[in-house]
Amino acid sequence: MAEKKLGFATRAIHDGQEPEKLTGAVNVPIFLTSTYQQEAIGKNRGHEYARLTNPTRDALEESLCSLEGGTSAHAFASGMAAITAMLTMMKTGDHIVCSDNVYGGTQRVFDKVLANYGLTFTYVDTSKAENVAAALRPETKLVHIETPTNPMMAITDIRAVADICHAKGVELSVDNTFLSPYLQQPIALGADIVMHSTTKFLNGHSDGLGGVLICTTPEQADRFRFVQKCTGGILSPFESYLLLRGVKTLAVRMRQHDVNGRAVADFLAGHRAVKKVFYPGLKDHPQHELAKRQQSGFGSMISIELGSLEQANEFAKRLRLAFLAESLGGVETLICHPATMTHAAIGAEGRARLGITDGLMRISVGIEDVADIISDLDQALSG
Ligand code: P1T
């Protein structure tokens, strides 16, 4: 009889994290070493040099691989380092199709760095799968999507886009940062690569940067292992430890983020100072039914339209509990102004096309008592 696969919360605590062999310590130690003694020329104990492998990072990679249901995982120093590493699979002349609304830094590295090496990018609204089909060219090698998107919360049908890609021999990568593997499993829906800014929900405590690529084929694994070794933008042992520690509580944190996110979205939808709420859990969200089908929760990322930069600034200045800050996914509620923070780099025209107005604020609802979060938002909105 096949062994039953352990549940998500159990795997988050145990996979990759056997007690340490020498002492039985139940936590994976931070292996602070740049190199490893070798027994003879050509004979080592599985490790040669820390840019290639480090036992703390290995444990983390095994854990994240298990949670996303991939075949290998590769950790990098930031989400941007992970995306850049993924794009090294491309060659001059290759074409990439990308969601038109992605984290501003993703579009920046594509257009301002990688385009200089002869890669071409087409941005389409991937929430309409037919736009992806129409954008594919003979030289397209990769489709990269964010779902939900940052910060407009548009949802893409991963299965539909995966089918379109695979019919043409194109790979699909999904940035799963906004939901984490607890609320969305892109590989089970057909994605070939999952990436994360682990800085966000996976870490969960706003105390470390990181990024990861989770693969589904041995070719990708060879490639990303090689990129880690060649370019060296790997996650440090200390940050790997912090991330492993954060991931242990991912399931309980995400359950509470989801509960708090729904309650805050309902509150905001009924507030007279809020002109519009963007949250896939609300019935008026254009892809609400898809989100219900594809995700196992709606998460805690919400954007709100307040009408003007002035209103947004007044709201931000009045916050007492929530922090005005870039980033997301921490235990504390974080509120950002996409037009001047996360999406400043795409320019006013780019923002206007996507509906990222000067009055838009993005809320990463934390796991404080939800009544306290709501009361802070209420006083800040009511003025
Ligand atoms: O910041 P870094 O770890 O390099 O991750 C980049 C990144 C990639 N993908 C998504 C969906 C992201 O949201 C980010 C980073 N985002 C923010 C800093 C932010 O406040 O949206």
GROMACS .gro file of C-alpha atoms and ligand atoms in nm, residues 78-80 103 146 150 175 177-178 197 199-200 209-210 326-328 342 362, ligand 1:
model
   40
   78SER     CA    1   1.589   3.796  -0.291
   79GLY     CA    2   1.281   3.755  -0.506
   80MET     CA    3   1.448   3.967  -0.774
  103TYR     CA    4   0.547   4.381  -0.909
  146GLU     CA    5   0.136   3.676  -1.106
  150ASN     CA    6   0.034   4.317  -0.730
  175ASP     CA    7   0.481   3.407  -0.896
  177THR     CA    8   0.411   3.532  -0.350
  178PHE     CA    9   0.068   3.677  -0.265
  197SER     CA   10   0.967   3.647  -0.298
  199THR     CA   11   1.054   3.794   0.191
  200LYS     CA   12   0.674   3.792   0.223
  209LEU     CA   13   1.485   3.894   0.216
  210GLY     CA   14   1.483   3.588  -0.005
  326GLU     CA   15   0.669   4.864   0.137
  327SER     CA   16   0.655   4.484   0.149
  328LEU     CA   17   0.380   4.250   0.261
  342THR     CA   18   0.624   4.935  -0.548
  362ARG     CA   19  -0.250   4.842  -0.073
  384P1T     O1   20   1.175   4.216  -0.272
  384P1T     P1   21   1.216   4.083  -0.330
  384P1T     O2   22   1.232   3.976  -0.228
  384P1T     O3   23   1.333   4.094  -0.420
  384P1T     O4   24   1.091   4.031  -0.419
  384P1T     C1   25   1.047   4.092  -0.537
  384P1T     C2   26   0.900   4.061  -0.558
  384P1T     C3   27   0.864   3.961  -0.648
  384P1T     N1   28   0.735   3.927  -0.669
  384P1T     C4   29   0.636   3.989  -0.603
  384P1T     C5   30   0.494   3.950  -0.628
  384P1T     C6   31   0.665   4.089  -0.510
  384P1T     O5   32   0.563   4.147  -0.444
  384P1T     C7   33   0.801   4.127  -0.488
  384P1T     C8   34   0.838   4.236  -0.391
  384P1T     N2   35   0.732   4.317  -0.356
  384P1T     C9   36   0.737   4.424  -0.270
  384P1T    C10   37   0.849   4.466  -0.208
  384P1T    C11   38   0.608   4.489  -0.246
  384P1T     O6   39   0.593   4.567  -0.151
  384P1T     O7   40   0.515   4.461  -0.326
   0.00000   0.00000   0.00000
